[in-house]
XYZ file of C-alpha atoms in Angstrom:
604
model
C 18.346 19.068 -8.293
C 19.014 17.198 -5.023
C 17.328 18.389 -1.840
C 17.587 17.077 1.673
C 14.286 16.533 3.435
C 15.089 19.440 5.759
C 15.775 21.735 2.778
C 12.562 20.666 1.113
C 10.381 21.141 4.183
C 11.864 24.567 4.848
C 11.535 25.620 1.222
C 8.024 24.290 0.844
C 6.894 26.036 4.003
C 8.418 29.343 2.925
C 7.148 29.374 -0.651
C 3.621 29.738 -1.958
C 3.003 28.641 -5.505
C 0.269 30.553 -7.267
C -1.328 27.280 -8.341
C -1.008 25.471 -5.029
C -3.895 24.807 -2.698
C -4.355 27.352 0.107
C -2.037 26.887 3.061
C -3.581 26.611 6.515
C -4.752 30.004 7.713
C -2.738 31.512 10.560
C -4.453 33.340 13.359
C -8.139 32.541 12.824
C -9.646 31.185 16.002
C -11.811 28.473 14.341
C -8.825 27.151 12.380
C -6.596 27.119 15.432
C -9.236 25.281 17.421
C -9.856 22.743 14.675
C -6.163 22.079 14.144
C -5.700 21.672 17.904
C -8.446 19.036 17.880
C -6.746 17.287 14.954
C -3.421 17.355 16.817
C -5.011 15.695 19.849
C -6.562 13.076 17.571
C -3.182 12.425 15.963
C -1.620 11.727 19.354
C -4.498 9.403 20.216
C -3.991 7.530 16.947
C -0.309 7.075 17.744
C -1.214 5.775 21.209
C -3.498 3.183 19.583
C -0.918 2.303 16.918
C 2.558 3.026 18.322
C 4.235 1.477 15.290
C 3.190 4.558 13.336
C 5.372 6.785 15.498
C 8.405 4.601 14.807
C 7.714 4.400 11.094
C 7.586 8.189 10.880
C 10.621 8.620 13.134
C 8.714 10.589 15.773
C 8.937 8.119 18.683
C 11.185 10.483 20.636
C 10.828 13.126 23.328
C 7.313 13.182 24.731
C 6.472 10.160 22.541
C 9.474 8.068 23.589
C 7.302 5.644 25.582
C 5.587 4.592 22.341
C 8.821 2.987 21.169
C 8.364 0.135 23.661
C 4.799 -0.679 22.643
C 2.842 -2.427 19.892
C -0.771 -1.991 18.830
C -3.251 -4.211 20.670
C -4.460 -6.850 18.203
C -6.872 -8.553 20.609
C -10.648 -8.288 20.350
C -10.682 -5.982 23.366
C -8.012 -3.831 21.757
C -10.029 -3.543 18.573
C -13.140 -2.558 20.528
C -11.150 0.139 22.319
C -9.931 1.559 19.012
C -13.516 1.685 17.713
C -14.609 3.478 20.893
C -11.858 6.041 20.418
C -12.891 6.611 16.806
C -16.480 7.261 17.846
C -15.278 9.908 20.295
C -13.087 11.481 17.601
C -15.969 11.637 15.138
C -18.169 13.298 17.737
C -15.475 15.929 18.297
C -15.129 16.535 14.561
C -18.898 16.818 14.092
C -18.974 19.602 16.658
C -16.744 21.764 14.437
C -18.599 24.288 12.260
C -17.080 23.683 8.820
C -18.462 26.993 7.521
C -16.047 28.883 9.769
C -12.915 27.107 8.494
C -10.422 27.970 5.799
C -10.492 25.587 2.799
C -7.305 23.799 3.877
C -8.440 23.192 7.445
C -11.883 22.146 6.267
C -10.151 19.579 4.050
C -8.179 18.273 7.027
C -11.378 17.833 9.049
C -13.265 16.215 6.165
C -10.440 13.775 5.437
C -10.082 12.626 9.026
C -13.811 12.324 9.617
C -14.312 10.329 6.405
C -11.509 7.935 7.304
C -12.913 7.337 10.782
C -16.535 6.941 9.710
C -15.512 4.426 7.051
C -13.457 2.513 9.596
C -16.353 2.485 12.076
C -18.590 0.920 9.434
C -15.956 -1.788 9.141
C -15.716 -2.296 12.906
C -19.507 -2.738 12.942
C -19.108 -5.877 10.833
C -18.940 -9.056 12.937
C -15.492 -10.198 11.786
C -12.342 -9.111 10.018
C -9.530 -6.625 10.447
C -10.004 -2.908 9.782
C -7.164 -0.637 8.694
C -7.935 2.782 10.208
C -6.960 5.239 7.509
C -5.227 2.471 5.613
C -5.745 -0.022 2.830
C -5.282 -3.514 4.256
C -8.840 -4.365 5.239
C -9.404 -8.100 5.395
C -12.030 -10.572 6.592
C -9.221 -12.854 7.815
C -7.231 -11.733 10.855
C -4.339 -14.082 10.014
C -3.628 -15.357 6.523
C -0.802 -15.527 3.964
C -0.254 -11.747 3.811
C -1.860 -10.560 7.054
C -0.955 -11.026 10.685
C 1.526 -10.236 13.426
C 3.698 -13.200 12.400
C 4.555 -11.223 9.247
C 4.082 -7.610 10.304
C 6.022 -7.444 13.549
C 9.328 -9.025 12.421
C 9.364 -6.803 9.321
C 8.498 -3.732 11.360
C 11.121 -4.379 14.029
C 13.835 -4.852 11.434
C 12.884 -1.993 9.117
C 11.267 0.710 11.234
C 12.440 0.285 14.823
C 15.687 2.239 14.904
C 18.441 1.281 17.343
C 21.004 3.946 18.194
C 21.533 3.342 21.919
C 20.762 1.114 24.875
C 17.284 2.611 25.377
C 16.357 1.798 21.781
C 17.580 -1.781 22.218
C 15.599 -2.181 25.445
C 12.532 -0.816 23.659
C 13.083 -3.407 20.915
C 13.132 -6.200 23.496
C 9.994 -4.805 25.132
C 8.246 -5.010 21.785
C 9.602 -8.503 21.237
C 8.143 -9.492 24.630
C 4.781 -8.137 23.418
C 4.975 -10.026 20.111
C 3.524 -13.300 21.545
C 0.774 -11.345 23.291
C -0.307 -9.939 19.933
C -0.092 -13.368 18.302
C -2.398 -14.784 20.971
C -4.813 -11.866 20.593
C -5.110 -12.619 16.905
C -5.422 -16.358 17.513
C -8.418 -15.754 19.777
C -10.019 -13.654 17.025
C -9.373 -16.381 14.448
C -11.174 -18.870 16.670
C -14.059 -16.457 17.260
C -14.492 -15.943 13.510
C -14.329 -19.675 12.946
C -17.141 -20.142 15.440
C -19.226 -17.803 13.235
C -18.464 -19.965 10.217
C -15.817 -17.631 8.785
C -13.009 -19.816 7.458
C -10.497 -18.666 4.861
C -10.194 -20.595 1.573
C -8.027 -23.698 1.766
C -5.393 -22.395 -0.666
C -4.817 -19.279 1.437
C -4.536 -21.317 4.618
C -2.041 -23.620 2.905
C 0.152 -20.632 2.076
C -0.074 -19.187 5.580
C 0.616 -22.509 7.250
C 3.522 -23.136 4.887
C 5.134 -19.854 5.882
C 4.511 -20.388 9.587
C 5.690 -23.981 9.728
C 8.869 -23.196 7.797
C 9.634 -20.476 10.303
C 8.763 -22.711 13.230
C 10.984 -25.516 11.936
C 14.023 -23.247 12.030
C 16.097 -22.407 15.093
C 14.648 -19.327 16.829
C 18.200 -18.068 17.255
C 18.265 -17.570 13.480
C 14.936 -15.714 13.245
C 14.957 -12.182 11.907
C 13.683 -10.780 15.199
C 16.859 -12.106 16.840
C 19.449 -11.467 14.155
C 18.165 -7.926 13.558
C 18.891 -6.733 17.081
C 22.139 -8.652 17.175
C 23.353 -7.039 13.963
C 22.461 -3.535 15.113
C 23.789 -3.633 18.696
C 27.364 -4.697 18.039
C 28.628 -1.454 19.533
C 26.151 -1.363 22.443
C 27.280 -3.343 25.511
C 24.863 -6.080 26.541
C 23.760 -9.601 25.640
C 21.088 -8.436 23.223
C 21.208 -11.522 21.007
C 20.986 -13.871 23.965
C 18.045 -12.050 25.504
C 16.212 -11.903 22.171
C 16.854 -15.612 21.595
C 15.369 -16.482 24.982
C 12.212 -14.478 24.277
C 11.893 -16.037 20.820
C 12.310 -19.596 22.133
C 10.323 -19.377 25.345
C 7.514 -16.995 24.402
C 7.204 -16.315 20.672
C 7.599 -19.928 19.542
C 4.792 -21.300 21.790
C 2.482 -18.476 20.654
C 3.244 -19.357 17.042
C 2.429 -22.994 17.848
C -0.966 -21.932 19.193
C -1.671 -19.876 16.097
C -0.611 -22.712 13.798
C -2.980 -25.033 15.663
C -5.887 -22.628 15.171
C -5.207 -22.328 11.443
C -4.871 -26.102 11.105
C -8.276 -26.486 12.736
C -9.671 -24.077 10.144
C -7.890 -25.924 7.342
C -9.705 -29.104 8.286
C -13.021 -27.304 7.586
C -11.957 -25.119 4.679
C -13.250 -25.245 1.117
C -11.826 -23.924 -2.140
C -14.527 -21.237 -2.404
C -12.496 -18.107 -3.120
C -14.902 -15.198 -2.768
C -16.711 -13.345 -0.025
C -20.020 -14.632 -1.388
C -19.196 -17.913 0.398
C -18.751 -16.326 3.842
C -21.529 -15.485 6.327
C -22.626 -11.930 5.562
C -20.038 -11.876 2.815
C -21.958 -9.662 0.409
C -22.264 -6.965 3.086
C -18.571 -7.280 3.949
C -17.568 -6.979 0.296
C -19.772 -3.934 -0.252
C -17.965 -2.233 2.620
C -14.537 -3.387 1.450
C -15.214 -2.033 -2.033
C -16.429 1.289 -0.640
C -13.449 1.622 1.690
C -11.025 0.868 -1.120
C -12.510 3.105 -3.817
C -14.074 5.875 -1.644
C -17.067 5.623 -3.983
C -20.470 3.953 -3.893
C -19.826 1.956 -7.056
C -21.477 -1.469 -7.088
C -19.580 -4.657 -7.973
C -21.361 -4.746 -11.340
C -20.319 -1.144 -12.084
C -16.721 -1.817 -11.141
C -16.693 -5.008 -13.213
C -18.057 -3.208 -16.282
C -15.631 -0.306 -15.881
C -12.708 -2.717 -15.753
C -13.728 -4.463 -18.960
C -14.346 -1.177 -20.776
C -11.010 0.342 -19.813
C -9.186 -2.870 -20.598
C -10.551 -2.799 -24.143
C -9.272 0.750 -24.695
C -5.807 -0.028 -23.341
C -5.462 -3.191 -25.372
C -6.377 -1.294 -28.523
C -3.271 0.847 -27.942
C -1.181 -2.248 -27.242
C -2.432 -3.913 -30.421
C -1.135 -1.004 -32.509
C 2.345 -1.229 -30.971
C 2.464 -5.014 -31.241
C 1.691 -4.820 -34.940
C 4.581 -2.387 -35.498
C 6.820 -5.014 -33.873
C 5.578 -7.658 -36.294
C 3.415 -9.422 -33.712
C 0.126 -9.637 -35.557
C -1.384 -13.043 -34.788
C -3.480 -13.897 -31.748
C -5.132 -11.839 -29.064
C -3.243 -9.065 -27.294
C -2.928 -11.366 -24.299
C -1.485 -14.184 -26.414
C 1.021 -11.871 -28.056
C 2.073 -10.368 -24.720
C 2.493 -13.894 -23.331
C 4.823 -14.701 -26.219
C 6.730 -11.454 -25.665
C 7.120 -12.289 -21.981
C 8.873 -15.542 -22.891
C 11.284 -13.888 -25.323
C 14.797 -14.424 -23.975
C 15.677 -10.812 -24.771
C 13.337 -9.657 -22.021
C 13.695 -12.314 -19.294
C 16.184 -12.880 -16.486
C 18.037 -16.035 -15.396
C 16.131 -17.615 -12.523
C 19.048 -17.472 -10.128
C 20.943 -14.993 -8.005
C 22.629 -13.538 -11.084
C 19.184 -12.812 -12.544
C 18.076 -11.247 -9.273
C 21.136 -9.012 -9.338
C 20.291 -7.949 -12.895
C 16.791 -7.001 -11.747
C 18.131 -4.852 -8.923
C 20.572 -3.121 -11.274
C 17.841 -2.323 -13.774
C 15.628 -0.961 -10.985
C 18.401 1.337 -9.773
C 19.093 2.575 -13.317
C 15.440 3.462 -13.896
C 15.233 5.120 -10.486
C 18.182 7.383 -11.297
C 16.717 8.256 -14.698
C 13.231 9.182 -13.499
C 14.619 11.260 -10.629
C 16.209 13.574 -13.194
C 12.895 14.077 -14.974
C 10.961 15.296 -11.927
C 11.586 19.076 -12.373
C 9.615 18.862 -15.618
C 6.556 17.497 -13.782
C 6.547 19.362 -10.443
C 7.170 22.919 -9.342
C 7.933 21.857 -5.772
C 10.129 18.783 -5.435
C 10.092 16.146 -2.722
C 13.391 14.580 -1.605
C 12.637 11.198 -3.196
C 14.830 9.364 -0.701
C 14.485 5.698 -1.716
C 16.092 2.405 -0.769
C 15.322 -0.717 -2.830
C 15.070 -3.961 -0.879
C 14.144 -7.551 -1.563
C 11.038 -8.767 0.279
C 12.256 -11.153 3.023
C 12.482 -14.716 1.747
C 10.229 -15.946 4.568
C 7.418 -13.705 3.271
C 7.828 -14.088 -0.484
C 5.303 -16.874 -1.059
C 2.413 -14.825 0.330
C 3.617 -11.337 -0.554
C 2.638 -9.181 -3.543
C 5.068 -8.543 -6.383
C 6.216 -5.239 -4.937
C 5.207 -2.419 -2.643
C 6.650 0.875 -1.462
C 6.185 3.882 0.769
C 7.893 6.921 2.302
C 10.320 6.823 5.192
C 10.429 8.853 8.382
C 9.587 12.531 8.660
C 13.104 13.380 9.800
C 14.663 11.567 6.840
C 16.704 9.169 8.953
C 14.756 6.201 7.569
C 14.474 6.354 3.767
C 11.443 5.462 1.748
C 11.552 1.905 0.522
C 10.609 -0.024 -2.561
C 10.251 -3.730 -1.749
C 10.411 -6.235 -4.618
C 9.504 -9.925 -4.588
C 12.291 -12.073 -6.047
C 10.963 -15.521 -5.162
C 11.334 -16.250 -8.877
C 12.585 -14.007 -11.648
C 9.786 -15.373 -13.845
C 7.556 -12.717 -12.259
C 9.471 -9.949 -14.036
C 10.426 -8.925 -17.545
C 12.841 -6.179 -18.566
C 9.977 -4.148 -19.990
C 7.774 -4.452 -16.870
C 10.277 -3.135 -14.338
C 10.557 0.560 -15.335
C 6.872 1.282 -14.770
C 7.037 -0.682 -11.506
C 9.778 1.682 -10.315
C 7.676 4.733 -11.116
C 4.690 3.219 -9.291
C 6.417 2.200 -6.075
C 9.044 4.914 -5.693
C 9.375 8.080 -7.802
C 6.992 9.725 -8.573
C 4.750 7.101 -6.982
C 4.317 5.951 -3.395
C 7.580 7.183 -1.895
C 7.383 10.558 -3.660
C 3.704 11.150 -2.893
C 4.082 10.063 0.715
C 6.858 12.570 1.333
C 4.535 15.461 0.470
C 2.238 14.492 3.325
C 4.999 15.401 5.773
C 4.257 19.120 5.292
C 0.618 18.569 6.291
C -0.696 18.306 9.859
C 0.553 15.104 11.498
C -2.820 13.380 11.383
C -2.732 13.591 7.585
C 0.545 11.628 7.539
C -1.113 8.900 9.606
C -4.074 8.400 7.263
C -4.256 7.295 3.648
C -6.942 6.451 1.110
C -6.403 3.467 -1.146
C -8.030 5.002 -4.233
C -5.909 8.131 -3.961
C -2.570 6.543 -3.081
C -2.876 3.739 -5.632
C -4.557 5.996 -8.182
C -1.643 8.410 -7.793
C 0.844 5.560 -8.210
C -0.796 4.613 -11.524
C -0.764 8.284 -12.485
C 2.959 8.205 -11.640
C 3.376 5.422 -14.199
C 1.551 7.626 -16.685
C 3.887 10.523 -15.857
C 6.831 8.299 -16.716
C 5.369 7.844 -20.185
C 4.484 11.536 -20.542
C 8.015 12.545 -19.494
C 9.531 10.489 -22.288
C 10.825 7.473 -20.371
C 9.798 5.238 -23.291
C 10.838 7.445 -26.187
C 12.356 5.143 -28.782
C 11.405 2.104 -26.692
C 8.111 0.640 -27.943
C 8.536 -2.538 -25.897
C 9.002 -0.459 -22.753
C 5.823 1.432 -23.547
C 4.059 -1.902 -23.995
C 5.188 -2.762 -20.477
C 3.658 0.457 -19.200
C 0.358 -0.123 -20.994
C 0.272 -3.729 -19.822
C 0.763 -2.497 -16.255
C -2.198 -0.116 -16.498
C -4.244 -2.862 -18.177
C -3.234 -5.146 -15.325
C -5.113 -2.827 -12.950
C -8.174 -2.841 -15.186
C -8.022 -6.635 -15.055
C -7.912 -6.408 -11.272
C -11.316 -4.737 -11.235
C -12.753 -7.581 -13.281
C -11.101 -10.337 -11.272
C -11.777 -8.903 -7.800
C -15.478 -8.441 -8.495
C -15.545 -11.737 -10.369
C -14.223 -13.597 -7.326
C -16.302 -11.894 -4.659
C -19.572 -11.059 -6.408
C -19.793 -13.330 -9.452
C -18.603 -16.587 -7.879
C -15.505 -17.076 -9.994
C -13.213 -19.866 -8.841
C -9.561 -19.244 -8.112
C -8.495 -21.162 -11.213
C -11.027 -19.328 -13.368
C -9.622 -16.013 -12.143
C -6.003 -17.072 -12.760
C -6.729 -18.376 -16.254
C -8.724 -15.311 -17.303
C -6.110 -12.924 -15.922
C -3.103 -14.628 -17.482
C -4.731 -15.179 -20.866
C -6.298 -11.733 -21.080
C -3.344 -9.613 -19.973
C -0.477 -11.836 -21.095
C 0.924 -11.948 -17.555
C 2.707 -15.028 -16.255
C 0.716 -17.601 -14.306
C 3.255 -17.269 -11.471
C 2.550 -13.566 -11.203
C -1.221 -13.687 -11.378
C -1.555 -16.659 -9.036
C -0.115 -14.590 -6.207
C -2.238 -11.635 -7.296
C -5.476 -13.615 -7.236
C -4.677 -14.947 -3.770
C -4.090 -11.376 -2.641
C -7.539 -10.316 -3.905
C -9.073 -13.201 -1.961
C -7.555 -11.959 1.294
C -7.993 -8.187 0.686
C -11.464 -7.988 -0.930
C -11.996 -4.750 -2.847
C -8.488 -3.347 -2.416
C -7.409 -4.148 -5.960
C -10.242 -2.053 -7.391
C -8.987 1.218 -5.913
C -6.068 1.568 -8.337
C -7.893 2.120 -11.585
C -10.836 3.921 -9.989
C -8.459 6.471 -8.473
C -6.340 6.759 -11.616
C -9.381 7.337 -13.782
C -10.670 10.028 -11.431
C -7.357 11.915 -11.412
C -7.360 11.911 -15.204
C -11.007 12.925 -15.385
C -10.307 15.889 -13.136
C -7.177 16.775 -15.088
C -9.195 16.846 -18.292
C -11.792 19.017 -16.640
C -9.128 21.437 -15.390
C -7.555 21.650 -18.861
C -10.915 22.410 -20.427
C -11.767 25.036 -17.810
C -8.409 26.819 -17.866
C -7.370 26.595 -21.500
C -4.111 28.529 -21.910
C -3.886 29.056 -18.129
C -3.602 25.314 -17.499
C -0.148 24.330 -16.282
C 0.963 20.689 -16.147
C 3.365 21.120 -13.237
C 0.937 23.247 -11.256
C -1.823 20.637 -11.614
C 0.483 17.854 -10.409
C 1.556 20.034 -7.472
C -2.048 20.716 -6.519
C -2.994 17.039 -6.511
C 0.046 15.713 -4.672
C 0.313 18.581 -2.176
C -3.339 18.128 -1.247
C -2.348 14.827 0.370
C -4.269 11.582 0.486
C -7.985 12.268 0.242
C -11.270 10.560 -0.684
C -12.281 11.051 -4.303
C -14.976 13.578 -3.350
C -12.409 15.762 -1.586
C -9.996 15.418 -4.501
C -12.634 16.892 -6.786
C -13.050 19.835 -4.443
C -9.273 20.343 -4.300
C -9.032 20.424 -8.084
C -11.942 22.866 -8.264
C -9.998 25.108 -5.859
C -6.941 24.819 -8.086
C -8.982 25.859 -11.131
C -10.532 28.812 -9.300
C -7.147 30.035 -8.122
C -5.602 29.787 -11.606
C -8.485 31.776 -13.016
C -7.799 34.495 -10.479
């Protein structure tokens, strides 16, 4: 059944499923007051991060001025954001939670938890804090972090251009691009003065990306060609003006940032983990807490990863034996399978086209299975794109998320095609389910029926745990029936996330080297060295983030098992999935409370 976003929002607002979480109470004074406070906070968040308004498609009307602005990435800008968060937390603390309906209490708890966690991060002497996000990093600019990557992608993908005002707003943001580069460069130098220098292999990747960009003609840069392509029917010399800004302002700012990173590279070592940085153990403890929304220690996370990996590989071993693959470890047999010509792609544009076709086929198939898993359907509006070539070396294998609230910008699944060796035919289906439907794009669309502030905040353990649960739903909905190799791909993907827990904690708490992490990962999971090399580098720049996936996935399943046991015959698969996804992104403690509410309501 196909629904437009407007149809879905109207239908979801009008219907109340017996198993769904309580909707926000109408008419109670405490709820109205609390939601008014949350609305004011949402507007303040958008003022601090105007890109969010464009990404959600709400940079119009009273918010139109936001379309000409970018977030302030300078040290002063970061201090201002922290000050605002402290004021927001004080306002939230003044609310008497006992007077609120369950849904409004959840909204307040979620926002307060996100802000308090972020403030703990801002209290650390260095790094970049994602307020209500997942990309926390000790390094302000590195191979997968920084304005040099974020702003060109954002301007091309999320800044819509329909008229002259939109084009002028684009140029205003392009004018601000070098200001944000310089703000970050100052923070890089300040961290360096504290002794915080990224590992040499990460700096090499970042500098490689920057210098390749800088060596090209600014007239060919994405920030120029994007506006030129989209203003063909709008009178004005948009390309010429953008080219001038790129040449005269952006390029010199990039030169200054390259110089700062080269100065760091001259001092850098190959030490991969946070243990090697000043105050690194404290930073990693916070990063792990922010990413998992738990108080698990590195040792606990490490042990959990190894234990879950063993259980998953036991299942894989059984399937491999039925395929006649009986010799060697599971990792060795999966490595051999990954080299089988039946499951690989040509490493050329024809192979890339085959990958995109397979992704689209799996997307169409899983979309048709959704009514069996959910009582209330999201639109699932998805566009599949290749990660820009300029970013591929430092980017993850894939990522995805929802589009704008009004549906004008679709959700997107981005896939890295720097080499087709990253992918096998049996690994792509589960990737589709993770990044698009019923994963990140699908889950994100449900947040659009919640108060605006809830669409602006996310929790890594929930969003990534849900995406792994989405992979599991693909299996449970029969996507691999009659396809044992496809099911191996699914199990290997889940095992991959268990490996992440081991490798992330190994790097940052147990002093693993980069090569040690790559070798262990590839040999243990049977993944390609190309794939895991990029993964390991990602864990070095986003400490703790990789641990949220399996922690969140395990918690969703634990709570599902508890709900099944409590409800018996009253348990309903679709109703449980609705309750989890419609509750929005939450910390794990709030998720448990939401599921308890679901159980209580089903019991009557």
